[in-house]
mmCIF file with all atom_site columns, C-alpha atoms in Angstrom:
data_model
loop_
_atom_site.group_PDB
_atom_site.id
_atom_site.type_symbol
_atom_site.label_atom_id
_atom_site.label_alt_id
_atom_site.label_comp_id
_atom_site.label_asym_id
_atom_site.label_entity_id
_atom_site.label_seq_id
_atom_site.pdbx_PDB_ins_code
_atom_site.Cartn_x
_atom_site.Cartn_y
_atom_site.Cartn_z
_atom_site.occupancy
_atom_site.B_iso_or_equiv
_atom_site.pdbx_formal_charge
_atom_site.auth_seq_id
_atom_site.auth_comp_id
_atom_site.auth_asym_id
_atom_site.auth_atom_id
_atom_site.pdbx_PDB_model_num
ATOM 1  C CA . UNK A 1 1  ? -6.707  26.677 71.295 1.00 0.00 ? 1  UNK A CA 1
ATOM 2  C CA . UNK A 1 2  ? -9.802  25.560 70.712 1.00 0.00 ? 2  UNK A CA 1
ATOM 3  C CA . UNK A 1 3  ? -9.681  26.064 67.066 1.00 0.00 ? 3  UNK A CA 1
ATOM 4  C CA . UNK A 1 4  ? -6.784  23.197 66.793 1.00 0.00 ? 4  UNK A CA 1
ATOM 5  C CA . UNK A 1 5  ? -8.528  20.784 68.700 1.00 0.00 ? 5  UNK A CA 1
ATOM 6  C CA . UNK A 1 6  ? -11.810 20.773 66.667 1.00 0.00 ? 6  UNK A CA 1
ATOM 7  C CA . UNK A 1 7  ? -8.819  20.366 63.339 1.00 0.00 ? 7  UNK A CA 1
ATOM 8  C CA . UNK A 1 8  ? -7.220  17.588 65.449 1.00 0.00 ? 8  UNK A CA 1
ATOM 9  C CA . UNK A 1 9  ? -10.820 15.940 66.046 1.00 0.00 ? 9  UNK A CA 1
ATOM 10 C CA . UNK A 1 10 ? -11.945 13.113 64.503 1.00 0.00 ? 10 UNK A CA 1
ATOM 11 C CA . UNK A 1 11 ? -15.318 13.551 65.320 1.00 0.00 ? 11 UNK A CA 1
ATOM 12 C CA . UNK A 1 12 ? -15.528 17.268 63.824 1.00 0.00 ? 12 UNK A CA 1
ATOM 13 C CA . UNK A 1 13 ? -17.459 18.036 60.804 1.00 0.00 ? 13 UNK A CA 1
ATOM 14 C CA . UNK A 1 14 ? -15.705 18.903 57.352 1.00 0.00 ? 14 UNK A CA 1
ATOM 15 C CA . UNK A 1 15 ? -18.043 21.983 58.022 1.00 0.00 ? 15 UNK A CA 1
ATOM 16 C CA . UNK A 1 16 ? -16.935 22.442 61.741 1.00 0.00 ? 16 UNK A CA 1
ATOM 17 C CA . UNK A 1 17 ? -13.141 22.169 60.729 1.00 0.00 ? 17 UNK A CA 1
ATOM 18 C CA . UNK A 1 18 ? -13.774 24.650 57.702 1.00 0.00 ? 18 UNK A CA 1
ATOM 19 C CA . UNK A 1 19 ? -14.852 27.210 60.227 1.00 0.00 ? 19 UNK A CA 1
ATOM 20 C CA . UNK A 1 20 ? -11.837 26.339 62.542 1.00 0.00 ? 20 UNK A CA 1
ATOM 21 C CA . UNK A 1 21 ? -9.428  27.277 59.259 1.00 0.00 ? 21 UNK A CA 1
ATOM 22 C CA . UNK A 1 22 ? -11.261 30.212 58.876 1.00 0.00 ? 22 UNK A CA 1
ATOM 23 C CA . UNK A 1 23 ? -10.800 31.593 62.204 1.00 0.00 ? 23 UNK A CA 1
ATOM 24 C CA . UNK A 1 24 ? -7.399  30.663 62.204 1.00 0.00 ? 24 UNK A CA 1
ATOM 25 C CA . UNK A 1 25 ? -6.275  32.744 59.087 1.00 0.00 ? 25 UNK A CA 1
ATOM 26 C CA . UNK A 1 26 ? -8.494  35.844 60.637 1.00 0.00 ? 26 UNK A CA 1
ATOM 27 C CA . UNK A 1 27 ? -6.476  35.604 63.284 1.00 0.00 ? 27 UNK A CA 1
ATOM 28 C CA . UNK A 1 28 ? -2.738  34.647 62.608 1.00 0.00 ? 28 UNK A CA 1
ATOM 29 C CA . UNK A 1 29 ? -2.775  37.924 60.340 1.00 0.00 ? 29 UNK A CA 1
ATOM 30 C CA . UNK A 1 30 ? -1.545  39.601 63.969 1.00 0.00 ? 30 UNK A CA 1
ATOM 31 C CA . UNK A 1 31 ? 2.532   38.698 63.646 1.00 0.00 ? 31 UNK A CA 1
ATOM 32 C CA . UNK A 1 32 ? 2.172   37.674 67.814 1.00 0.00 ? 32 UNK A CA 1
ATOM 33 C CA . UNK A 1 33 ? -0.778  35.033 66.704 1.00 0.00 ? 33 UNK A CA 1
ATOM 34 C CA . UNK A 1 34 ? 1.054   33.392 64.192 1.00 0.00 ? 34 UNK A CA 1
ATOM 35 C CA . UNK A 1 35 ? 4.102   33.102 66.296 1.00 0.00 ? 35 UNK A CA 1
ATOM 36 C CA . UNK A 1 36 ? 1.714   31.373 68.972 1.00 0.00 ? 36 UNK A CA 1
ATOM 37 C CA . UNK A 1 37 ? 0.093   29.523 66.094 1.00 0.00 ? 37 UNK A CA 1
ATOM 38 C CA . UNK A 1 38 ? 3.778   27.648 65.700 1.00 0.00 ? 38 UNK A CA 1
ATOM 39 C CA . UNK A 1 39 ? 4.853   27.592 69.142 1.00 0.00 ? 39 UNK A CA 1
ATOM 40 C CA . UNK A 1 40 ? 2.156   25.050 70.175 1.00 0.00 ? 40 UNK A CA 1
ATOM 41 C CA . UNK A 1 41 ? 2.460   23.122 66.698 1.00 0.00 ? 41 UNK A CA 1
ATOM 42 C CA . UNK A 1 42 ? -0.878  24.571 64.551 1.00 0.00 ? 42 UNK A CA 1
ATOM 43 C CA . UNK A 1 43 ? 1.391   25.474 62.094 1.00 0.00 ? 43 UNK A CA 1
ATOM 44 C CA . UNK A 1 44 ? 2.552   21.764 61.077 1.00 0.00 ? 44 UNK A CA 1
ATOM 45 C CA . UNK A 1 45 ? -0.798  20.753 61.700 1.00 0.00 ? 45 UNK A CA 1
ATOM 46 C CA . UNK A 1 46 ? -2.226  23.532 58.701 1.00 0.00 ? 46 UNK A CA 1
ATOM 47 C CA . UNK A 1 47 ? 0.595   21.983 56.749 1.00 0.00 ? 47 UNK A CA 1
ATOM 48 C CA . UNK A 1 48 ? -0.520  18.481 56.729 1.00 0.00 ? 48 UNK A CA 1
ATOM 49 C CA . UNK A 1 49 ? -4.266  19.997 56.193 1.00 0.00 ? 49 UNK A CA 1
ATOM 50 C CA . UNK A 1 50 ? -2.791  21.302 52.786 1.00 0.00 ? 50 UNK A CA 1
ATOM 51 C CA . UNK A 1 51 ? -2.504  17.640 51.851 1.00 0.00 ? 51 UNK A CA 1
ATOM 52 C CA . UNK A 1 52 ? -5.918  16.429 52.750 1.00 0.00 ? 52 UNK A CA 1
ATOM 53 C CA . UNK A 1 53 ? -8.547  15.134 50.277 1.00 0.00 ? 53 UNK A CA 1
ATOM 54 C CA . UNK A 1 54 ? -10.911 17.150 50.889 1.00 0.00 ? 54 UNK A CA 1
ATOM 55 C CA . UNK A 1 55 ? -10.544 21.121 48.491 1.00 0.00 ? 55 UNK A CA 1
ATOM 56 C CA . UNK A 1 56 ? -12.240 22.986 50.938 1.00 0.00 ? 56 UNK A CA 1
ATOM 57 C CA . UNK A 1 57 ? -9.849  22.228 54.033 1.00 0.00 ? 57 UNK A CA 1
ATOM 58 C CA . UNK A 1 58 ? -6.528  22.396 50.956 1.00 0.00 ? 58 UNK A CA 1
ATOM 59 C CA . UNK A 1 59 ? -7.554  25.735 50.353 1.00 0.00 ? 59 UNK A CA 1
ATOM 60 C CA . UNK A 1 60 ? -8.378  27.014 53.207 1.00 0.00 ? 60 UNK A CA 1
ATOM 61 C CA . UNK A 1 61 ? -5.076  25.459 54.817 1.00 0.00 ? 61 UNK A CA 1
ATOM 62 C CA . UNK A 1 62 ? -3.366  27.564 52.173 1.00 0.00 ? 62 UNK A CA 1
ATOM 63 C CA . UNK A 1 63 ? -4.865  30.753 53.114 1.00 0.00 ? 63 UNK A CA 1
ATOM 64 C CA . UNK A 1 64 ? -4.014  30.455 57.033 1.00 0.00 ? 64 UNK A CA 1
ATOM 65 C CA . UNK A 1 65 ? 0.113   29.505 55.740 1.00 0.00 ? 65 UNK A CA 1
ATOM 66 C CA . UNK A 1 66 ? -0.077  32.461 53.745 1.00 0.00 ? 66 UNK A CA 1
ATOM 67 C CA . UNK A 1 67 ? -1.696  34.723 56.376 1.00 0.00 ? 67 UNK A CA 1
ATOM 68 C CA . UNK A 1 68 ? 0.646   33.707 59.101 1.00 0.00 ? 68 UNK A CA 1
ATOM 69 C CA . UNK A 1 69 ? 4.090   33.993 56.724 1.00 0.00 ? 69 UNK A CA 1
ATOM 70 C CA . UNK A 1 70 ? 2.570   37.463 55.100 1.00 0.00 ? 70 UNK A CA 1
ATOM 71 C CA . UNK A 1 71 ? 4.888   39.768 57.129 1.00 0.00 ? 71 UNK A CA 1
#
């Protein structure tokens, strides 16, 4: 997916992996999406985004958890 790779880049901008969050919660609010989301490991990878320094990927790392455990 390539929304996980540009979070797993190094070379992505805070921007460019802001986006990448956003997409993600849009679509992990479909209960078959967030299942996907875990079986190839996104969700522990939004996890240890909830940790990062930077507020804007924190939050928005938040929002995709809560999207994808909503139903």
């Amino acid at each position: 997916m390539k929304h996980l790779d540009t979070l797993n880049s190094s070379s992505s901008s805070l921007a460019e992996k802001e986006y990448a969050l956003d997409e993600l919660e849009y679509h992990v609010h479909q209960i078959d999406n967030a299942r996907d989301l875990d079986t190839i490991g996104g969700l522990s990878l939004v996890i240890k985004l909830m940790n990062s320094s930077e507020e804007g990927l924190r939050s928005r790392a938040c929002f995709v958890l809560g999207s994808a455990v909503q139903r």
